[in-house]
mmCIF file of C-alpha atoms in Angstrom:
data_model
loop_
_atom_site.group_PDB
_atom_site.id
_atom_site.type_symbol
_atom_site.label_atom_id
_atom_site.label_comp_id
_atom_site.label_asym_id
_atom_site.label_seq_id
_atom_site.Cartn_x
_atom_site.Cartn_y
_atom_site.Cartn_z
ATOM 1 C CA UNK A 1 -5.194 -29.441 -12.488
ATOM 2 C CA UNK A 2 -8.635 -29.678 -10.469
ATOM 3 C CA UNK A 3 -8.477 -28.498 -6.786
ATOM 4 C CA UNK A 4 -11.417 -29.497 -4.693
ATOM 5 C CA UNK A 5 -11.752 -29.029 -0.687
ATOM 6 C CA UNK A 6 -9.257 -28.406 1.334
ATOM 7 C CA UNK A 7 -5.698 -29.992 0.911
ATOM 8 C CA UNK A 8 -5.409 -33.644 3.255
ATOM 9 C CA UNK A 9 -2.201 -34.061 4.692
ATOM 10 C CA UNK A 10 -1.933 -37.330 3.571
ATOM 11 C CA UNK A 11 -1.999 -35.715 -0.326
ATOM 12 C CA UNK A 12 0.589 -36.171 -2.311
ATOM 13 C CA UNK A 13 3.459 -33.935 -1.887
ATOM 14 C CA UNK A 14 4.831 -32.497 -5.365
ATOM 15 C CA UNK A 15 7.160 -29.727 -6.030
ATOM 16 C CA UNK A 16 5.394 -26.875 -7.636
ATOM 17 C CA UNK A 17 6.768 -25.481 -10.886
ATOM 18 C CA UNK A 18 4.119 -22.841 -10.593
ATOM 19 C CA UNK A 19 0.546 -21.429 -9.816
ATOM 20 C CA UNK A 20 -2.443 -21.107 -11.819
ATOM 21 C CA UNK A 21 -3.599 -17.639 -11.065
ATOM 22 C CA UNK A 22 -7.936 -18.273 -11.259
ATOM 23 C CA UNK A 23 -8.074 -14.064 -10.665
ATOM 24 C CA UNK A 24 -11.507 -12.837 -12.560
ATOM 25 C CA UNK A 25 -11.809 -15.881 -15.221
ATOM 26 C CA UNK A 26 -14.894 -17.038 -13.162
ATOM 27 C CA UNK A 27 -16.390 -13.608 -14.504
ATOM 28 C CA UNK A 28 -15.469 -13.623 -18.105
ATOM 29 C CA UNK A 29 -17.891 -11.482 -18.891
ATOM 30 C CA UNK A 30 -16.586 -8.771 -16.922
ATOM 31 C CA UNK A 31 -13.119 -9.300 -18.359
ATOM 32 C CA UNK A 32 -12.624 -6.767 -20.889
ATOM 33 C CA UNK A 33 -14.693 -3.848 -18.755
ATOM 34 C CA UNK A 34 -11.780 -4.925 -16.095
ATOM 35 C CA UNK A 35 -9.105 -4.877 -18.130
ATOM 36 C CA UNK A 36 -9.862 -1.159 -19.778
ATOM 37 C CA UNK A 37 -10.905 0.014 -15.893
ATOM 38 C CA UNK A 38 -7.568 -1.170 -14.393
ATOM 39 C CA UNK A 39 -5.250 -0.060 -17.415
ATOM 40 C CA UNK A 40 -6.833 3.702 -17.104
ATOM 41 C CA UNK A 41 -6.462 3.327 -13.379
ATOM 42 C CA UNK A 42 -2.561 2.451 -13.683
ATOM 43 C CA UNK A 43 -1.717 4.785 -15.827
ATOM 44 C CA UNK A 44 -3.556 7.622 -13.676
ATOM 45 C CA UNK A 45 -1.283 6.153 -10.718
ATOM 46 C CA UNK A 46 1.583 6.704 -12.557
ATOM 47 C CA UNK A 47 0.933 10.042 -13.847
ATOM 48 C CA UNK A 48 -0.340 11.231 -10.549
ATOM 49 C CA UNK A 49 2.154 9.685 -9.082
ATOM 50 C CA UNK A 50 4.883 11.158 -11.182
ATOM 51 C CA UNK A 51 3.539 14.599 -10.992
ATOM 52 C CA UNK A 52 3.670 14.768 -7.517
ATOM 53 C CA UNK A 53 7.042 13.719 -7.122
ATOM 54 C CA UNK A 54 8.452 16.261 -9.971
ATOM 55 C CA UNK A 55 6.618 19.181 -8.246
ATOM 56 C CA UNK A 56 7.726 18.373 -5.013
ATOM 57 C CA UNK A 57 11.089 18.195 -6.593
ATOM 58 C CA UNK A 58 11.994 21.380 -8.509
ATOM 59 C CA UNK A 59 9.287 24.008 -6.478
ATOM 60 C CA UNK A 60 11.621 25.645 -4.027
ATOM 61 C CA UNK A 61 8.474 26.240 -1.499
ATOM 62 C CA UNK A 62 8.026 22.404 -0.889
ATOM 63 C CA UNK A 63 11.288 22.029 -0.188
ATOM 64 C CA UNK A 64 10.305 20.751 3.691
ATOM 65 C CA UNK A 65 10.121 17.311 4.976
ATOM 66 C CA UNK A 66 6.335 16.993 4.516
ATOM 67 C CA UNK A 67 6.851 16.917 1.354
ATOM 68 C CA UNK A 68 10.242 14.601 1.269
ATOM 69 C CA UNK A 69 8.050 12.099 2.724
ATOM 70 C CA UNK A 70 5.099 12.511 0.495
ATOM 71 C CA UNK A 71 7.894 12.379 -2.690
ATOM 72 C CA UNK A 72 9.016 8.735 -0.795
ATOM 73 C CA UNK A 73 4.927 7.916 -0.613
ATOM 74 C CA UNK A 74 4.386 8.828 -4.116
ATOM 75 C CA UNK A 75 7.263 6.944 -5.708
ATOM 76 C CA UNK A 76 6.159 4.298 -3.212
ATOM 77 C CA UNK A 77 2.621 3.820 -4.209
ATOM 78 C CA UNK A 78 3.878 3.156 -7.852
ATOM 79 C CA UNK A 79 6.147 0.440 -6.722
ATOM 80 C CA UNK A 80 3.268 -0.829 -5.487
ATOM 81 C CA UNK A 81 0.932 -1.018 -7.940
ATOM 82 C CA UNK A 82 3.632 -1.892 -10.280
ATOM 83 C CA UNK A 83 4.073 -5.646 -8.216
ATOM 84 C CA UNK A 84 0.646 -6.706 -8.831
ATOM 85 C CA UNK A 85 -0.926 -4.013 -12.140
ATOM 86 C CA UNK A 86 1.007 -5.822 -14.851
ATOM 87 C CA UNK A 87 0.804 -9.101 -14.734
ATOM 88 C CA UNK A 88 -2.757 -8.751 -13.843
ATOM 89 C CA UNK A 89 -3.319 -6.977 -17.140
ATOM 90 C CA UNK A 90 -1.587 -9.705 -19.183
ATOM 91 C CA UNK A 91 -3.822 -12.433 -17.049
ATOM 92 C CA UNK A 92 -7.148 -10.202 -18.160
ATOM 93 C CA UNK A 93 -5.711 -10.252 -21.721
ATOM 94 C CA UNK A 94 -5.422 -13.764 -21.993
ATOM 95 C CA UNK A 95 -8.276 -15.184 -19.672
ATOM 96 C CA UNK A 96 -6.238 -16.884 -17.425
ATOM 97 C CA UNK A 97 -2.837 -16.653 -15.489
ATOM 98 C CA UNK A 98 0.017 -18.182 -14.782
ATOM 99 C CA UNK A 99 3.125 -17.534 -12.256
ATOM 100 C CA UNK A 100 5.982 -19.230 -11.542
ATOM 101 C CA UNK A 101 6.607 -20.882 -7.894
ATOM 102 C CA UNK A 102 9.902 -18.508 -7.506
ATOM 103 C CA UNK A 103 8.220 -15.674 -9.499
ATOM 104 C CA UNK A 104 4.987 -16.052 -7.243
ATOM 105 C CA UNK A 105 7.488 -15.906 -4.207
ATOM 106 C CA UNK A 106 9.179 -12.693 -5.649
ATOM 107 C CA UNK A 107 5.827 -11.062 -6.161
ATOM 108 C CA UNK A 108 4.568 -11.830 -2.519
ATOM 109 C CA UNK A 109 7.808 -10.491 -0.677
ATOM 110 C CA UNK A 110 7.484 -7.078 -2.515
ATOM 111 C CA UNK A 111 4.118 -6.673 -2.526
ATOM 112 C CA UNK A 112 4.610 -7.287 1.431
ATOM 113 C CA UNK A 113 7.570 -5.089 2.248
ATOM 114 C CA UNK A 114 6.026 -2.577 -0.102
ATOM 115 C CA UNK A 115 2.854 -2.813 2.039
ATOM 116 C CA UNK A 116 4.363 -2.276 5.631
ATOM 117 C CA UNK A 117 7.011 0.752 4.093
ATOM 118 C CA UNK A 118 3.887 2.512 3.406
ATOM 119 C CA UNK A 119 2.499 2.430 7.132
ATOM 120 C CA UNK A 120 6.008 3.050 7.960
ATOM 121 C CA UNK A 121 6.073 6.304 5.744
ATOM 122 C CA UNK A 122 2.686 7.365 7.083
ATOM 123 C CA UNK A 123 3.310 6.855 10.440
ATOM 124 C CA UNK A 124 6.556 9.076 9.694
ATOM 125 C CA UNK A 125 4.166 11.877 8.282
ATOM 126 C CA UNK A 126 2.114 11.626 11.241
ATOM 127 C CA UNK A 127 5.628 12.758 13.774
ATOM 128 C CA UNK A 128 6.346 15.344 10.640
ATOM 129 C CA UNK A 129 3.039 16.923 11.714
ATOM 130 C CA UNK A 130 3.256 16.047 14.870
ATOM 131 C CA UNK A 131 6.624 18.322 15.387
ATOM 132 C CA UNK A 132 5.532 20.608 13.035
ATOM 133 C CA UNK A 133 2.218 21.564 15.096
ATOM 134 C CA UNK A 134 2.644 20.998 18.674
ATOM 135 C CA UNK A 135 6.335 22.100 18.863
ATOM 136 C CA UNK A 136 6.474 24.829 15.810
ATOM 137 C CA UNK A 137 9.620 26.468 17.026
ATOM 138 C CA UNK A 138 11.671 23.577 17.053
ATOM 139 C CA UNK A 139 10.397 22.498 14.190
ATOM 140 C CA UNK A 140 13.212 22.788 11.783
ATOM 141 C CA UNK A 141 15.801 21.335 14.787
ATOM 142 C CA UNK A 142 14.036 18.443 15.094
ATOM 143 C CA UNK A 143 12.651 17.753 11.722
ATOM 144 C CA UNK A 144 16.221 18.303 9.751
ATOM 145 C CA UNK A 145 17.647 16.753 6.576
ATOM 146 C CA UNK A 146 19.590 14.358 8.666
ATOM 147 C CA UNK A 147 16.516 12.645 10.616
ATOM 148 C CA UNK A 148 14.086 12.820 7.378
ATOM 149 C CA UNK A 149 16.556 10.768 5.153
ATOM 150 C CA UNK A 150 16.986 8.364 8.290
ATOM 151 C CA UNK A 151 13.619 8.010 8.764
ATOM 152 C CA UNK A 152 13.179 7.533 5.512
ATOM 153 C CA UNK A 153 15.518 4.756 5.192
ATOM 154 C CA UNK A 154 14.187 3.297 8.144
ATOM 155 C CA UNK A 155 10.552 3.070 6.366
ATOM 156 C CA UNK A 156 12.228 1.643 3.533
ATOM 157 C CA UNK A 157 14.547 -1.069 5.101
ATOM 158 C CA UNK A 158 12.962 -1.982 8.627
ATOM 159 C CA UNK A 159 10.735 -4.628 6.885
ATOM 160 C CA UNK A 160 13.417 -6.533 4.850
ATOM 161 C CA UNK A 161 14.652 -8.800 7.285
ATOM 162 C CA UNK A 162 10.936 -9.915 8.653
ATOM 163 C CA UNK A 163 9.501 -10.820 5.002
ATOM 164 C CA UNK A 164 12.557 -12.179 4.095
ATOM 165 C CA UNK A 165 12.082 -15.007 7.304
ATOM 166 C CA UNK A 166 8.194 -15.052 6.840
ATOM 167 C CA UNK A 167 9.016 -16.000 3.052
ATOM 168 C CA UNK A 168 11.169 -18.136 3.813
ATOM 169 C CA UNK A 169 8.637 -19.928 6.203
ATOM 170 C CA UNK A 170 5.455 -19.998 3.904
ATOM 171 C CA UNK A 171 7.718 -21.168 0.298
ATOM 172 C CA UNK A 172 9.713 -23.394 2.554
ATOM 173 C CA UNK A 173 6.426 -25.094 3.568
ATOM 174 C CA UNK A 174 5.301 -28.074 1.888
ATOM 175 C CA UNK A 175 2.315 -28.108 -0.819
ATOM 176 C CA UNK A 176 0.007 -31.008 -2.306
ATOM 177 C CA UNK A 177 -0.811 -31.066 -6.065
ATOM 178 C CA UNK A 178 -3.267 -28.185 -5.781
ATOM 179 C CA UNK A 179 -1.739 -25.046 -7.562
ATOM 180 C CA UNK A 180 -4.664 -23.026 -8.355
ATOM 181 C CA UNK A 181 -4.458 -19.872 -6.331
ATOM 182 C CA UNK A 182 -8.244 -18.513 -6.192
ATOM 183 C CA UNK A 183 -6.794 -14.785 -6.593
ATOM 184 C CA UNK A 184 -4.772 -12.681 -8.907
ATOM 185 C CA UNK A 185 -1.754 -12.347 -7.499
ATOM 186 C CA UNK A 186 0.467 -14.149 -4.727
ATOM 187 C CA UNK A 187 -1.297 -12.757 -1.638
ATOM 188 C CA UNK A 188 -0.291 -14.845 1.320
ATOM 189 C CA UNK A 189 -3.894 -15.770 2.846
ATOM 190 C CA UNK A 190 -4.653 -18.102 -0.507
ATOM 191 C CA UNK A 191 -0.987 -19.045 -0.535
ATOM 192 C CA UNK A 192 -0.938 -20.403 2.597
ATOM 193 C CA UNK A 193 -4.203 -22.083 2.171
ATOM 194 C CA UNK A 194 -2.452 -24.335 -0.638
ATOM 195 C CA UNK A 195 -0.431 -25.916 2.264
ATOM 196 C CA UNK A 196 -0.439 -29.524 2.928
ATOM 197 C CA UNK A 197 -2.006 -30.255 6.067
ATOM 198 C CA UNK A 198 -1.850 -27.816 8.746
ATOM 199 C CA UNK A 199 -0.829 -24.870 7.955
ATOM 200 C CA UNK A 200 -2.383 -23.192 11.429
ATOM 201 C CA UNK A 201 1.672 -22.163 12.310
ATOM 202 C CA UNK A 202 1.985 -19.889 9.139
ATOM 203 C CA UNK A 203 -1.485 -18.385 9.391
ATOM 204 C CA UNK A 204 -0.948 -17.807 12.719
ATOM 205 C CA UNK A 205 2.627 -16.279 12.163
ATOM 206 C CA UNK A 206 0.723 -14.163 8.854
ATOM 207 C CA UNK A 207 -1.716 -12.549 11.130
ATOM 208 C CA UNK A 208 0.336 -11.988 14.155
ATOM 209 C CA UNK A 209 3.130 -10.081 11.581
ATOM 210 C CA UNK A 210 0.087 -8.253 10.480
ATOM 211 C CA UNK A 211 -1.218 -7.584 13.896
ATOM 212 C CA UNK A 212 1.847 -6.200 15.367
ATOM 213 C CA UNK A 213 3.057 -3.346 12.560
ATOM 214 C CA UNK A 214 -0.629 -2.471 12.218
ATOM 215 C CA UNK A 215 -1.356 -1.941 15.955
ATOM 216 C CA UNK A 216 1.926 -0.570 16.902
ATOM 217 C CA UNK A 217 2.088 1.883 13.987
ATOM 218 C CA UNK A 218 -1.947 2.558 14.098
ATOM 219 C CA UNK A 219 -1.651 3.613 17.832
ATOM 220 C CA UNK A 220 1.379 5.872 17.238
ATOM 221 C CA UNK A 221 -0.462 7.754 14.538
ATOM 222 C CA UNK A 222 -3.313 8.155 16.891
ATOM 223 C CA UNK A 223 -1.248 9.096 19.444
ATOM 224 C CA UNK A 224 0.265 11.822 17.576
ATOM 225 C CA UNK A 225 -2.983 12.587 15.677
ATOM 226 C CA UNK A 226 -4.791 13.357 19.974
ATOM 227 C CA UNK A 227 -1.838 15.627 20.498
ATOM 228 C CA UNK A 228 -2.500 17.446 17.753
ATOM 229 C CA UNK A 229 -5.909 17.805 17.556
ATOM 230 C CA UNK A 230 -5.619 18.916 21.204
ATOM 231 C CA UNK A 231 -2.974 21.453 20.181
ATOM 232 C CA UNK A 232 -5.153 22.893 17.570
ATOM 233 C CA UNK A 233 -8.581 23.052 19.763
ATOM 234 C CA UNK A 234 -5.998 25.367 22.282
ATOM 235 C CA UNK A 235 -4.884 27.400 19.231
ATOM 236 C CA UNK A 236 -6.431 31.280 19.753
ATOM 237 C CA UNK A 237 -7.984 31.924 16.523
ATOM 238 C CA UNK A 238 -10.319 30.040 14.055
ATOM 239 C CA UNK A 239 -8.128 30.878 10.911
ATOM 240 C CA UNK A 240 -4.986 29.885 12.444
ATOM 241 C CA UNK A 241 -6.723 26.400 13.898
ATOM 242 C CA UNK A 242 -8.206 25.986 10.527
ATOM 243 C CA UNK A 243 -4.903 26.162 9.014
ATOM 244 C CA UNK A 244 -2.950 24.281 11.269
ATOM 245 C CA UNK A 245 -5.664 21.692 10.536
ATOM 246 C CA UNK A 246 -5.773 21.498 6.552
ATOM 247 C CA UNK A 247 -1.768 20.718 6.493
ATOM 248 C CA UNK A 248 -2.066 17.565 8.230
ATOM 249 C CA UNK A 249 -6.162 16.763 6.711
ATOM 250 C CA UNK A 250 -4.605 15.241 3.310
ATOM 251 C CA UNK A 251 -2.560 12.908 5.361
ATOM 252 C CA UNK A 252 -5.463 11.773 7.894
ATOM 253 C CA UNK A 253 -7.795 10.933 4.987
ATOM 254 C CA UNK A 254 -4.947 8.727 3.209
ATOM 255 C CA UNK A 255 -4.466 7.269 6.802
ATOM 256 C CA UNK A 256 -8.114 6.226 7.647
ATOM 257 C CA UNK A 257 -8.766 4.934 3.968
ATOM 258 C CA UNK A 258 -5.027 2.637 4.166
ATOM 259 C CA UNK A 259 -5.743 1.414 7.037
ATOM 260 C CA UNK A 260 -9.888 0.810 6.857
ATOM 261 C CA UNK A 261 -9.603 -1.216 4.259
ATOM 262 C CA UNK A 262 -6.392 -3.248 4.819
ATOM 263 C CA UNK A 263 -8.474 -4.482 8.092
ATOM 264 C CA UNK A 264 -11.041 -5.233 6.288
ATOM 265 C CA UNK A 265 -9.087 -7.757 3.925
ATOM 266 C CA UNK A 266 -6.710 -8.955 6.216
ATOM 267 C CA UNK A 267 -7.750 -9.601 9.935
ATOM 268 C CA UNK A 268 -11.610 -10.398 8.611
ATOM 269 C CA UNK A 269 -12.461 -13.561 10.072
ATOM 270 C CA UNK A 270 -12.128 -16.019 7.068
ATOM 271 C CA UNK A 271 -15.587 -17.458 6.738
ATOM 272 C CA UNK A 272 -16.687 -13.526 6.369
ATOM 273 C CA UNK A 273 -17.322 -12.958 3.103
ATOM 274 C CA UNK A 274 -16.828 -15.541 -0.313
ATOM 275 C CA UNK A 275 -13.524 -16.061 -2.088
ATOM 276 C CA UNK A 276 -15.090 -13.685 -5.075
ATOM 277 C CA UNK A 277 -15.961 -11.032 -2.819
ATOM 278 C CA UNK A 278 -12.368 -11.397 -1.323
ATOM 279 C CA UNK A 279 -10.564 -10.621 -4.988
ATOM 280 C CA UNK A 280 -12.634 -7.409 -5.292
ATOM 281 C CA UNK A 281 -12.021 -6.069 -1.663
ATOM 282 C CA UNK A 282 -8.080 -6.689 -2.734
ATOM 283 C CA UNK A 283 -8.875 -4.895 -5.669
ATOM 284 C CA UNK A 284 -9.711 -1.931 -3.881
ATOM 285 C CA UNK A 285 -7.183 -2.372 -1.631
ATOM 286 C CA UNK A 286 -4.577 -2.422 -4.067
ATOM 287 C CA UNK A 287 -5.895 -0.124 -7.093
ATOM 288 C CA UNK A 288 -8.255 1.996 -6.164
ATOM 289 C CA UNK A 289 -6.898 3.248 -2.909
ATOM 290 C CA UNK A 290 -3.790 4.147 -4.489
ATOM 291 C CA UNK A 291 -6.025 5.601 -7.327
ATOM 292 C CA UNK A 292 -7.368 8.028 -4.114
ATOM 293 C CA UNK A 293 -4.192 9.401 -2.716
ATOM 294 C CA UNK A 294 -2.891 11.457 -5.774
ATOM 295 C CA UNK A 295 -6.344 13.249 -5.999
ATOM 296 C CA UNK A 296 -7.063 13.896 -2.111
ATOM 297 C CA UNK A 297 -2.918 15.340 -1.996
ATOM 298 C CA UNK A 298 -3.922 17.725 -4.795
ATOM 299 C CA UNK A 299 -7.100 19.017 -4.106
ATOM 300 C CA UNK A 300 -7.150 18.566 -0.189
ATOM 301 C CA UNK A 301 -3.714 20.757 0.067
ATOM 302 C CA UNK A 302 -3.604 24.237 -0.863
ATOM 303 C CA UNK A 303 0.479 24.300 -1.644
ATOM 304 C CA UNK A 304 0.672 21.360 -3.739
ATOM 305 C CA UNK A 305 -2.112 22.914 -5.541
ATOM 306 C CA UNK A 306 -0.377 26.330 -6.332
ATOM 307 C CA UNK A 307 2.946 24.320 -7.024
ATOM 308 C CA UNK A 308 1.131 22.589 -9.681
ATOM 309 C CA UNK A 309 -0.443 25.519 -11.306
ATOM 310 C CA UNK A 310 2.534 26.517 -11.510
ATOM 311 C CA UNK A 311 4.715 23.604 -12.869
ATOM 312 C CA UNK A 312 1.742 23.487 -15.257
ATOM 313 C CA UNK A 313 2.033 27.005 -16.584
ATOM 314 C CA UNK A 314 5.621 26.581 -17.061
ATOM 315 C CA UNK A 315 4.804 23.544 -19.344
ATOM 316 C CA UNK A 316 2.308 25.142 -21.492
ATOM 317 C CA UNK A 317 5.012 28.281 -21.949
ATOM 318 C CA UNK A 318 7.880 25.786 -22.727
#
C-alpha cells in the first residue's frame, strides 16, 4: 500500500493488521554490508555483554554495588538490543519487513521501558559514586545489599506503569490506510505520525514523557557528578584525586554518549534532518552505543580489567 503526504483526517479509517517496516530497502545496495556490520555488532554485544556480567559474578573483588549495577546495565543493554537486532536482521535478509499491529505494539513498549531503566540504572551509578566518593566512610552503610537490590528494582519497574498508559494512548489512537512505517522498528515518532488527523496530543504527551525522565534524571547525575568533582579537586594528593577520578570516568563517558545522542534523535526539532538521516542516527543510538559501553568498562577501569585477565587465564588452564 502507497503512502503519500501526510494522513487527512477525513481518510479512511481501517484497522491495521500490521506495518510495513520501509527500514534500509531505499538503500539496497547497502543491504548486505548492513546486514554483516550489524550481525558482528550483536554478537560483540552479547559477548561483551556476557563477559562482563560472569566476571562481575564469580570475582570475589567486584563483589560491591558498582559493580551490581553495572551486572543490571550489562544484562540490560542486551535486552535492549535484543528488541530491535533480530528482526532487523531478518528484514535485511529479506529486503523488506513486516510487523504485526500487536507485535509492533510489543516491540515499542520494551524498547521504551528498556530505554528509561537504563537512565534509571545510570542515574543509580551516579549516587553509587556519589556515596562512595564524597562520604567514603559511610560508604558501605549507605550503599548496602538492601538499598542496591531496591534500587535496582526501582530502575527496573518505575517505568512499567507510564509506557503501559502511553501505549495504551498511541495503539488506542486511530490510523488511516497508511501502514508503512519509514523506519526499522516501532519507534514512536514515525508511529505516531501514521495517526489520522491530529495527532498533536500524543506527540505532545511523547515528548513531554521524554522531557521529564531525561531532565529530572540528567540534572541528578549532574548534580551528583559537581559534588564529586568538587570533592576530588579538595582531595590532598594527585594520585589519590586521580584515583578517586578513574572509578567513576567509565561511567561519565557511558553517561555523556547515552544521553548526547538520545537528544539528538528525540527532542530534535522534526524538520531537522531527513527521514534517512533519522534511521541512521537511531542506528547509532541503538547499536553502536551499546557496541561502546562493553569496551570503555574494560579498558577505561583498571579492576574489571585484572578480573578479566584473570577469568581469562582460568579459561585457557581449564
Amino acid at each position: 500500500m502507497e503512502c503519500t503526504g501526510q494522513n487527512s483526517p477525513l481518510g479512511n479509517f481501517t484497522t491495521l493488521v500490521e506495518f510495513i517496516l520501509i527500514g534500509f530497502s531505499d538503500v539496497p545496495n547497502l543491504q548486505g554490508f548492513l546486514f554483516g556490520l550489524i550481525f558482528i555488532i550483536y554478537v560483540f554485544i552479547l559477548m561483551g555483554n556476557s563477559l562482563i556480567i560472569m566476571i562481575t559474578k564469580v570475582d570475589p573483588s567486584l563483589q560491591t554495588p558498582m559493580y551490581f549495577f553495572l551486572r543490571n546495565f550489562s544484562f540490560l543493554e542486551i535486552c535492549y538490543v535484543s528488541v530491535t537486532v533480530p528482526r532487523l536482521l531478518t528484514d535485511l535478509c529479506r529486503h523488506y519487513g513486516k510487523i504485526p499491529f500487536l507485535a509492533c505494539a510489543i516491540q515499542m513498549f520494551f524498547f521504551q521501558i528498556f530505554v528509561d531503566t537504563e537512565c534509571f540504572i545510570l542515574t543509580a551509578m551516579a549516587y553509587d559514586r556519589y556515596v562512595a566518593i564524597c562520604n567514603p566512610l559511610l560508604y558501605p552503610v549507605i550503599m548496602n545489599n538492601r538499598l542496591s537490590v531496591q534500587l535496582a528494582v526501582a530502575c527496573w519497574t518505575i517505568a512499567i506503569p507510564i509506557h503501559i498508559g502511553f501505549i495504551s494512548v498511541v495503539f488506542s489512537s486511530p490510523f488511516c490506510g497508511c501502514n508503512q512505517l519509514n523506519h526499522f522498528f516501532c519507534d514512536s515518532p514515525p508511529v505516531i505520525q501514521l495517526i489520522c488527523g491530529d495527532a498533536v496530543m500524543v506527540e505532545m504527551l511523547s515528548y513531554v514523557l521524554a522531557a521529564l525522565v531525561g531532565s529530572i534524571l540528567s540534572f541528578l547525575i549532574l548534580g551528583s557528578y559537581v559534588k564529586i568533582i568538587s570533592t576530588i579537586l579538595k582531595l590532598p594528593s594527585a594520585t589519590g584525586r586521580a584515583k578517586a577520578f578513574s572509578t567513576c570516568c567509565s561511567h561519565l563517558t557511558v553517561v555523556t554518549l547515552f544521553f548526547l545522542s538520545g537528544i539528538i534523535v528525540y527532542m530534535k526539532p522534526k524538520s531537522s534532518h531527513s527521514t534517512g538521516v533519522d534511521k541512521f542516527l537511531s542506528l547509532f543510538y541503538t547499536i553502536f552505543i551499546p557496541m561502546l559501553n562493553p569496551i570503555i568498562y574494560c579498558l577505561r577501569n583498571k579492576d574489571v580489567m585484572v578480573a578479566l585477565e584473570k577469568f581469562l587465564q582460568k579459561c585457557i588452564v581449564l
